Amino acid sequence: MLGHITEELELVCIRVPRIVAAALDREAVVLGAVRIALDMVDERYFTPGTGEPLAPPQGHGTAARK
């Protein structure tokens, strides 16, 4: 499998990265999901001009508490 991937990359890459098999097994899915979540948090809250407020606007939801 690694040989096929390398061959395909050679067709489209100027410098082909080293391709190796990982020993993550089932952890790969969890680590990928965590990485995506961290990227989304970083983009939403730490990238200038793209953030959403961290708290709802003043008075939002107060009627339900009374």
PDB file of N, CA and C in Angstrom:
ATOM      1  N   MET A   1       0.817  -1.194   0.000  1.00  0.00           N
ATOM      2  CA  MET A   1       0.000   0.000   0.000  1.00  0.00           C
ATOM      3  C   MET A   1       0.862   1.260   0.000  1.00  0.00           C
ATOM      4  N   LEU A   2       1.918   1.282   0.819  1.00  0.00           N
ATOM      5  CA  LEU A   2       2.766   2.466   0.902  1.00  0.00           C
ATOM      6  C   LEU A   2       3.436   2.760  -0.436  1.00  0.00           C
ATOM      7  N   GLY A   3       3.812   1.719  -1.149  1.00  0.00           N
ATOM      8  CA  GLY A   3       4.436   1.903  -2.460  1.00  0.00           C
ATOM      9  C   GLY A   3       3.492   2.569  -3.440  1.00  0.00           C
ATOM     10  N   HIS A   4       2.232   2.162  -3.436  1.00  0.00           N
ATOM     11  CA  HIS A   4       1.234   2.766  -4.329  1.00  0.00           C
ATOM     12  C   HIS A   4       1.000   4.238  -3.993  1.00  0.00           C
ATOM     13  N   ILE A   5       0.939   4.532  -2.726  1.00  0.00           N
ATOM     14  CA  ILE A   5       0.742   5.925  -2.310  1.00  0.00           C
ATOM     15  C   ILE A   5       1.933   6.771  -2.755  1.00  0.00           C
ATOM     16  N   THR A   6       3.131   6.258  -2.547  1.00  0.00           N
ATOM     17  CA  THR A   6       4.332   6.980  -2.952  1.00  0.00           C
ATOM     18  C   THR A   6       4.344   7.212  -4.456  1.00  0.00           C
ATOM     19  N   GLU A   7       3.987   6.209  -5.231  1.00  0.00           N
ATOM     20  CA  GLU A   7       3.937   6.349  -6.694  1.00  0.00           C
ATOM     21  C   GLU A   7       2.960   7.436  -7.116  1.00  0.00           C
ATOM     22  N   GLU A   8       1.799   7.495  -6.483  1.00  0.00           N
ATOM     23  CA  GLU A   8       0.810   8.515  -6.828  1.00  0.00           C
ATOM     24  C   GLU A   8       1.308   9.908  -6.443  1.00  0.00           C
ATOM     25  N   LEU A   9       1.952  10.013  -5.286  1.00  0.00           N
ATOM     26  CA  LEU A   9       2.480  11.305  -4.867  1.00  0.00           C
ATOM     27  C   LEU A   9       3.589  11.790  -5.798  1.00  0.00           C
ATOM     28  N   GLU A  10       4.381  10.870  -6.324  1.00  0.00           N
ATOM     29  CA  GLU A  10       5.443  11.246  -7.255  1.00  0.00           C
ATOM     30  C   GLU A  10       4.883  11.905  -8.516  1.00  0.00           C
ATOM     31  N   LEU A  11       3.645  11.617  -8.848  1.00  0.00           N
ATOM     32  CA  LEU A  11       3.017  12.208 -10.028  1.00  0.00           C
ATOM     33  C   LEU A  11       2.602  13.665  -9.794  1.00  0.00           C
ATOM     34  N   VAL A  12       2.355  14.034  -8.545  1.00  0.00           N
ATOM     35  CA  VAL A  12       1.810  15.371  -8.274  1.00  0.00           C
ATOM     36  C   VAL A  12       2.669  16.246  -7.353  1.00  0.00           C
ATOM     37  N   CYS A  13       3.711  15.674  -6.746  1.00  0.00           N
ATOM     38  CA  CYS A  13       4.536  16.429  -5.808  1.00  0.00           C
ATOM     39  C   CYS A  13       5.920  16.699  -6.379  1.00  0.00           C
ATOM     40  N   ILE A  14       6.421  17.886  -6.125  1.00  0.00           N
ATOM     41  CA  ILE A  14       7.801  18.198  -6.494  1.00  0.00           C
ATOM     42  C   ILE A  14       8.745  17.427  -5.579  1.00  0.00           C
ATOM     43  N   ARG A  15       8.459  17.474  -4.277  1.00  0.00           N
ATOM     44  CA  ARG A  15       9.231  16.713  -3.289  1.00  0.00           C
ATOM     45  C   ARG A  15       8.273  15.773  -2.580  1.00  0.00           C
ATOM     46  N   VAL A  16       8.473  14.503  -2.761  1.00  0.00           N
ATOM     47  CA  VAL A  16       7.589  13.510  -2.154  1.00  0.00           C
ATOM     48  C   VAL A  16       7.971  13.335  -0.689  1.00  0.00           C
ATOM     49  N   PRO A  17       6.996  13.504   0.211  1.00  0.00           N
ATOM     50  CA  PRO A  17       7.301  13.298   1.629  1.00  0.00           C
ATOM     51  C   PRO A  17       7.556  11.820   1.915  1.00  0.00           C
ATOM     52  N   ARG A  18       8.255  11.562   2.979  1.00  0.00           N
ATOM     53  CA  ARG A  18       8.493  10.178   3.384  1.00  0.00           C
ATOM     54  C   ARG A  18       7.170   9.600   3.900  1.00  0.00           C
ATOM     55  N   ILE A  19       6.800   8.459   3.387  1.00  0.00           N
ATOM     56  CA  ILE A  19       5.556   7.810   3.772  1.00  0.00           C
ATOM     57  C   ILE A  19       5.896   6.588   4.627  1.00  0.00           C
ATOM     58  N   VAL A  20       5.312   6.536   5.822  1.00  0.00           N
ATOM     59  CA  VAL A  20       5.555   5.406   6.720  1.00  0.00           C
ATOM     60  C   VAL A  20       4.236   4.940   7.313  1.00  0.00           C
ATOM     61  N   ALA A  21       4.203   3.681   7.709  1.00  0.00           N
ATOM     62  CA  ALA A  21       3.020   3.136   8.370  1.00  0.00           C
ATOM     63  C   ALA A  21       3.040   3.554   9.836  1.00  0.00           C
ATOM     64  N   ALA A  22       1.894   3.944  10.351  1.00  0.00           N
ATOM     65  CA  ALA A  22       1.788   4.342  11.747  1.00  0.00           C
ATOM     66  C   ALA A  22       1.259   3.179  12.574  1.00  0.00           C
ATOM     67  N   ALA A  23       1.651   3.151  13.819  1.00  0.00           N
ATOM     68  CA  ALA A  23       1.206   2.097  14.726  1.00  0.00           C
ATOM     69  C   ALA A  23       0.114   2.605  15.669  1.00  0.00           C
ATOM     70  N   LEU A  24      -0.704   3.541  15.203  1.00  0.00           N
ATOM     71  CA  LEU A  24      -1.724   4.132  16.072  1.00  0.00           C
ATOM     72  C   LEU A  24      -2.958   3.256  16.234  1.00  0.00           C
ATOM     73  N   ASP A  25      -3.212   2.383  15.285  1.00  0.00           N
ATOM     74  CA  ASP A  25      -4.350   1.471  15.328  1.00  0.00           C
ATOM     75  C   ASP A  25      -5.651   2.259  15.521  1.00  0.00           C
ATOM     76  N   ARG A  26      -6.434   1.921  16.498  1.00  0.00           N
ATOM     77  CA  ARG A  26      -7.733   2.571  16.717  1.00  0.00           C
ATOM     78  C   ARG A  26      -7.593   3.993  17.245  1.00  0.00           C
ATOM     79  N   GLU A  27      -6.466   4.302  17.837  1.00  0.00           N
ATOM     80  CA  GLU A  27      -6.260   5.640  18.377  1.00  0.00           C
ATOM     81  C   GLU A  27      -6.232   6.705  17.284  1.00  0.00           C
ATOM     82  N   ALA A  28      -5.937   6.318  16.061  1.00  0.00           N
ATOM     83  CA  ALA A  28      -5.842   7.287  14.967  1.00  0.00           C
ATOM     84  C   ALA A  28      -7.157   8.035  14.781  1.00  0.00           C
ATOM     85  N   VAL A  29      -8.271   7.357  14.881  1.00  0.00           N
ATOM     86  CA  VAL A  29      -9.580   7.994  14.696  1.00  0.00           C
ATOM     87  C   VAL A  29      -9.830   9.018  15.796  1.00  0.00           C
ATOM     88  N   VAL A  30      -9.549   8.645  17.028  1.00  0.00           N
ATOM     89  CA  VAL A  30      -9.763   9.553  18.153  1.00  0.00           C
ATOM     90  C   VAL A  30      -8.827  10.757  18.046  1.00  0.00           C
ATOM     91  N   LEU A  31      -7.568  10.508  17.734  1.00  0.00           N
ATOM     92  CA  LEU A  31      -6.619  11.610  17.611  1.00  0.00           C
ATOM     93  C   LEU A  31      -7.004  12.541  16.468  1.00  0.00           C
ATOM     94  N   GLY A  32      -7.500  11.992  15.373  1.00  0.00           N
ATOM     95  CA  GLY A  32      -7.956  12.825  14.260  1.00  0.00           C
ATOM     96  C   GLY A  32      -9.142  13.690  14.666  1.00  0.00           C
ATOM     97  N   ALA A  33     -10.082  13.116  15.395  1.00  0.00           N
ATOM     98  CA  ALA A  33     -11.252  13.872  15.848  1.00  0.00           C
ATOM     99  C   ALA A  33     -10.851  14.991  16.808  1.00  0.00           C
ATOM    100  N   VAL A  34      -9.931  14.698  17.707  1.00  0.00           N
ATOM    101  CA  VAL A  34      -9.449  15.721  18.635  1.00  0.00           C
ATOM    102  C   VAL A  34      -8.747  16.840  17.867  1.00  0.00           C
ATOM    103  N   ARG A  35      -7.941  16.484  16.870  1.00  0.00           N
ATOM    104  CA  ARG A  35      -7.239  17.494  16.071  1.00  0.00           C
ATOM    105  C   ARG A  35      -8.222  18.404  15.351  1.00  0.00           C
ATOM    106  N   ILE A  36      -9.271  17.828  14.771  1.00  0.00           N
ATOM    107  CA  ILE A  36     -10.280  18.625  14.084  1.00  0.00           C
ATOM    108  C   ILE A  36     -10.975  19.563  15.070  1.00  0.00           C
ATOM    109  N   ALA A  37     -11.316  19.045  16.244  1.00  0.00           N
ATOM    110  CA  ALA A  37     -11.977  19.880  17.253  1.00  0.00           C
ATOM    111  C   ALA A  37     -11.072  21.026  17.691  1.00  0.00           C
ATOM    112  N   LEU A  38      -9.797  20.742  17.920  1.00  0.00           N
ATOM    113  CA  LEU A  38      -8.865  21.797  18.319  1.00  0.00           C
ATOM    114  C   LEU A  38      -8.690  22.837  17.220  1.00  0.00           C
ATOM    115  N   ASP A  39      -8.651  22.397  15.971  1.00  0.00           N
ATOM    116  CA  ASP A  39      -8.544  23.338  14.857  1.00  0.00           C
ATOM    117  C   ASP A  39      -9.772  24.250  14.792  1.00  0.00           C
ATOM    118  N   MET A  40     -10.955  23.677  15.031  1.00  0.00           N
ATOM    119  CA  MET A  40     -12.183  24.474  14.999  1.00  0.00           C
ATOM    120  C   MET A  40     -12.204  25.503  16.129  1.00  0.00           C
ATOM    121  N   VAL A  41     -11.790  25.100  17.321  1.00  0.00           N
ATOM    122  CA  VAL A  41     -11.729  26.032  18.453  1.00  0.00           C
ATOM    123  C   VAL A  41     -10.724  27.138  18.157  1.00  0.00           C
ATOM    124  N   ASP A  42      -9.572  26.760  17.632  1.00  0.00           N
ATOM    125  CA  ASP A  42      -8.550  27.748  17.307  1.00  0.00           C
ATOM    126  C   ASP A  42      -9.071  28.753  16.287  1.00  0.00           C
ATOM    127  N   GLU A  43      -9.733  28.261  15.252  1.00  0.00           N
ATOM    128  CA  GLU A  43     -10.257  29.159  14.218  1.00  0.00           C
ATOM    129  C   GLU A  43     -11.368  30.049  14.760  1.00  0.00           C
ATOM    130  N   ARG A  44     -12.261  29.482  15.546  1.00  0.00           N
ATOM    131  CA  ARG A  44     -13.410  30.242  16.032  1.00  0.00           C
ATOM    132  C   ARG A  44     -13.033  31.289  17.072  1.00  0.00           C
ATOM    133  N   TYR A  45     -12.146  30.950  17.992  1.00  0.00           N
ATOM    134  CA  TYR A  45     -11.895  31.835  19.125  1.00  0.00           C
ATOM    135  C   TYR A  45     -10.545  32.543  19.121  1.00  0.00           C
ATOM    136  N   PHE A  46      -9.601  32.090  18.322  1.00  0.00           N
ATOM    137  CA  PHE A  46      -8.271  32.666  18.387  1.00  0.00           C
ATOM    138  C   PHE A  46      -7.773  33.251  17.073  1.00  0.00           C
ATOM    139  N   THR A  47      -8.580  33.206  16.013  1.00  0.00           N
ATOM    140  CA  THR A  47      -8.209  33.823  14.751  1.00  0.00           C
ATOM    141  C   THR A  47      -8.902  35.174  14.677  1.00  0.00           C
ATOM    142  N   PRO A  48      -8.138  36.259  14.570  1.00  0.00           N
ATOM    143  CA  PRO A  48      -8.740  37.602  14.553  1.00  0.00           C
ATOM    144  C   PRO A  48      -9.786  37.752  13.446  1.00  0.00           C
ATOM    145  N   GLY A  49     -10.918  38.350  13.822  1.00  0.00           N
ATOM    146  CA  GLY A  49     -11.956  38.662  12.854  1.00  0.00           C
ATOM    147  C   GLY A  49     -12.918  37.538  12.544  1.00  0.00           C
ATOM    148  N   THR A  50     -12.711  36.342  13.107  1.00  0.00           N
ATOM    149  CA  THR A  50     -13.615  35.234  12.788  1.00  0.00           C
ATOM    150  C   THR A  50     -14.354  34.711  14.005  1.00  0.00           C
ATOM    151  N   GLY A  51     -14.086  35.274  15.175  1.00  0.00           N
ATOM    152  CA  GLY A  51     -14.640  34.723  16.404  1.00  0.00           C
ATOM    153  C   GLY A  51     -16.096  35.037  16.625  1.00  0.00           C
ATOM    154  N   GLU A  52     -16.716  34.191  17.386  1.00  0.00           N
ATOM    155  CA  GLU A  52     -18.071  34.408  17.865  1.00  0.00           C
ATOM    156  C   GLU A  52     -17.958  34.791  19.332  1.00  0.00           C
ATOM    157  N   PRO A  53     -18.937  35.495  19.857  1.00  0.00           N
ATOM    158  CA  PRO A  53     -18.859  35.853  21.271  1.00  0.00           C
ATOM    159  C   PRO A  53     -18.800  34.609  22.154  1.00  0.00           C
ATOM    160  N   LEU A  54     -18.043  34.697  23.238  1.00  0.00           N
ATOM    161  CA  LEU A  54     -17.930  33.574  24.152  1.00  0.00           C
ATOM    162  C   LEU A  54     -19.159  33.442  25.050  1.00  0.00           C
ATOM    163  N   ALA A  55     -19.890  34.533  25.237  1.00  0.00           N
ATOM    164  CA  ALA A  55     -21.073  34.516  26.081  1.00  0.00           C
ATOM    165  C   ALA A  55     -22.247  35.083  25.291  1.00  0.00           C
ATOM    166  N   PRO A  56     -23.470  34.650  25.611  1.00  0.00           N
ATOM    167  CA  PRO A  56     -24.624  35.211  24.919  1.00  0.00           C
ATOM    168  C   PRO A  56     -24.779  36.687  25.242  1.00  0.00           C
ATOM    169  N   PRO A  57     -25.470  37.433  24.381  1.00  0.00           N
ATOM    170  CA  PRO A  57     -25.687  38.855  24.636  1.00  0.00           C
ATOM    171  C   PRO A  57     -26.414  39.083  25.959  1.00  0.00           C
ATOM    172  N   GLN A  58     -26.259  40.275  26.549  1.00  0.00           N
ATOM    173  CA  GLN A  58     -26.917  40.630  27.808  1.00  0.00           C
ATOM    174  C   GLN A  58     -28.417  40.409  27.690  1.00  0.00           C
ATOM    175  N   GLY A  59     -29.016  39.800  28.710  1.00  0.00           N
ATOM    176  CA  GLY A  59     -30.455  39.601  28.736  1.00  0.00           C
ATOM    177  C   GLY A  59     -30.923  38.374  27.984  1.00  0.00           C
ATOM    178  N   HIS A  60     -30.044  37.713  27.276  1.00  0.00           N
ATOM    179  CA  HIS A  60     -30.417  36.521  26.506  1.00  0.00           C
ATOM    180  C   HIS A  60     -30.699  35.364  27.457  1.00  0.00           C
ATOM    181  N   GLY A  61     -31.895  34.840  27.399  1.00  0.00           N
ATOM    182  CA  GLY A  61     -32.242  33.682  28.202  1.00  0.00           C
ATOM    183  C   GLY A  61     -32.649  33.990  29.631  1.00  0.00           C
ATOM    184  N   THR A  62     -32.756  35.259  29.999  1.00  0.00           N
ATOM    185  CA  THR A  62     -33.096  35.580  31.386  1.00  0.00           C
ATOM    186  C   THR A  62     -34.568  35.313  31.671  1.00  0.00           C
ATOM    187  N   ALA A  63     -35.418  35.377  30.648  1.00  0.00           N
ATOM    188  CA  ALA A  63     -36.848  35.140  30.876  1.00  0.00           C
ATOM    189  C   ALA A  63     -37.110  33.707  31.322  1.00  0.00           C
ATOM    190  N   ALA A  64     -36.330  32.788  30.799  1.00  0.00           N
ATOM    191  CA  ALA A  64     -36.522  31.388  31.152  1.00  0.00           C
ATOM    192  C   ALA A  64     -36.113  31.100  32.600  1.00  0.00           C
ATOM    193  N   ARG A  65     -35.234  31.918  33.163  1.00  0.00           N
ATOM    194  CA  ARG A  65     -34.757  31.695  34.532  1.00  0.00           C
ATOM    195  C   ARG A  65     -35.717  32.243  35.578  1.00  0.00           C
ATOM    196  N   LYS A  66     -36.584  33.206  35.206  1.00  0.00           N
ATOM    197  CA  LYS A  66     -37.463  33.855  36.189  1.00  0.00           C
ATOM    198  C   LYS A  66     -38.640  33.000  36.549  1.00  0.00           C
TER     199      LYS A  66
END
